[in-house]
XYZ file of C-alpha atoms in Angstrom:
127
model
C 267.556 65.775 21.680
C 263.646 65.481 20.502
C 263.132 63.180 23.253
C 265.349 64.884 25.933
C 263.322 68.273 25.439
C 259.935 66.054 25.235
C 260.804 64.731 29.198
C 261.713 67.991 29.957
C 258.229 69.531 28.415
C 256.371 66.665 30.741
C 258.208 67.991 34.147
C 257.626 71.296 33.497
C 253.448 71.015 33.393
C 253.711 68.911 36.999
C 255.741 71.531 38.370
C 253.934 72.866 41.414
C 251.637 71.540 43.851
C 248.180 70.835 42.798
C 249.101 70.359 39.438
C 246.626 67.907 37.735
C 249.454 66.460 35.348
C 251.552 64.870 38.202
C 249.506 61.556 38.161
C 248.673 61.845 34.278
C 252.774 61.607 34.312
C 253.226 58.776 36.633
C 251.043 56.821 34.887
C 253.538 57.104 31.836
C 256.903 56.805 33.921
C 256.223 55.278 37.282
C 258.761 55.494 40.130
C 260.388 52.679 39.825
C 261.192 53.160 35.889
C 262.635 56.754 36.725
C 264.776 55.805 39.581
C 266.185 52.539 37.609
C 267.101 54.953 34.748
C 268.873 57.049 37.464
C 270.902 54.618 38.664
C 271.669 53.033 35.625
C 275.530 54.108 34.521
C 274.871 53.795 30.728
C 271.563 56.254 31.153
C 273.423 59.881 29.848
C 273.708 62.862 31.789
C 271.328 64.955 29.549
C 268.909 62.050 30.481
C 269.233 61.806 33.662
C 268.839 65.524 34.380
C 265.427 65.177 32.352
C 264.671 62.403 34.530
C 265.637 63.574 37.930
C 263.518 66.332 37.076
C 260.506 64.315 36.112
C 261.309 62.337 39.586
C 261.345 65.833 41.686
C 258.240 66.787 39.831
C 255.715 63.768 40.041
C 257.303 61.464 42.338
C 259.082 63.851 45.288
C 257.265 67.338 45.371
C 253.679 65.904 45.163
C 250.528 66.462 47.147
C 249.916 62.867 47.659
C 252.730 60.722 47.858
C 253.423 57.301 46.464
C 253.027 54.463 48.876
C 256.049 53.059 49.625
C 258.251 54.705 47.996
C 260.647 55.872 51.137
C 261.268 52.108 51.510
C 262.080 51.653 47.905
C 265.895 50.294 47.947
C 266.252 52.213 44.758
C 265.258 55.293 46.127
C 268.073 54.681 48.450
C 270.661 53.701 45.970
C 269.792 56.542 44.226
C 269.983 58.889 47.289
C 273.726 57.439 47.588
C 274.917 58.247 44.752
C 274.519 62.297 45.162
C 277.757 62.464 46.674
C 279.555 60.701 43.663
C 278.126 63.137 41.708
C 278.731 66.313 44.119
C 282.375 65.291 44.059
C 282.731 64.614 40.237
C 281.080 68.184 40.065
C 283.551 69.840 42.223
C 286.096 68.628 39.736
C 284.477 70.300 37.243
C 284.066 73.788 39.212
C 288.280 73.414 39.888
C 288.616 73.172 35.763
C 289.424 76.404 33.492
C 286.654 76.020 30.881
C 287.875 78.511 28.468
C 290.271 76.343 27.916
C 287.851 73.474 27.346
C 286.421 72.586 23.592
C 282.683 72.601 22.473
C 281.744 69.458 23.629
C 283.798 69.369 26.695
C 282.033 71.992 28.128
C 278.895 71.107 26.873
C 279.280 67.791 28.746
C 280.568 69.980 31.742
C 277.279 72.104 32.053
C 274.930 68.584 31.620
C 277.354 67.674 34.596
C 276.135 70.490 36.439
C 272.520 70.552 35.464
C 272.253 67.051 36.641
C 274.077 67.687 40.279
C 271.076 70.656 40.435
C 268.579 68.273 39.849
C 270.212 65.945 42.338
C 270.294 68.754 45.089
C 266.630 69.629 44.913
C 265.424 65.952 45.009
C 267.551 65.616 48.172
C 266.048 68.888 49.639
C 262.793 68.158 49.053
C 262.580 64.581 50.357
C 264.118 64.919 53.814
C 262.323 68.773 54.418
């Protein structure tokens, strides 16, 4: 959880263009390392929502972009797999959660935290 919180600390202070942290950030998790972590099926959802951030933060929404990135395939796998996740989401939204245990739901919400993440990293590239 330490860690989790810690990646979610770092997007927080690039948020917002013009921040000075953005490269600072990069130069700790580079494109490439966030977007194989994204992809990855063992990386968790809690992760990955940290991470998607961190990718919408210093690698999307940035003042000056990284070179190459658009033709990254990863980028593109990534990209793909929104609507796996859009559709396991919707499964979710179709589900009574009161009916749902602790963790369940807990695992629910990182579900949906995640698909947020997803939907603003999609926005942002292609506006």
């Amino acid at each position: 959880a330490y860690h989790v919180k810690l990646l979610d600390v770092l997007s927080m202070t690039a948020q917002g263009h013009g921040s000075n942290a953005s490269p600072k950030i990069q130069s700790i998790f580079n494109a490439e390392q966030i977007m194989k972590s994204l992809v990855d099926p063992d990386t968790t959802l809690d992760v990955k929502a940290s991470l998607a951030n961190i990718f919408l933060n210093v690698v999307i929404d940035v003042d000056i972009k990284v070179p190459g990135f658009e033709s990254n395939p990863l980028l593109w796998e990534f990209m793909a797999s929104i609507p796996e996740t859009l559709i396991a989401t919707m499964a979710i939204l179709k589900q009574d959660l009161q009916s749902k245990g602790h963790h369940e739901v807990r695992s629910c919400r990182q579900q949906l935290v995640y698909t947020w993440s997803c939907i603003k990293i999609f926005t942002s590239f292609f506006k």
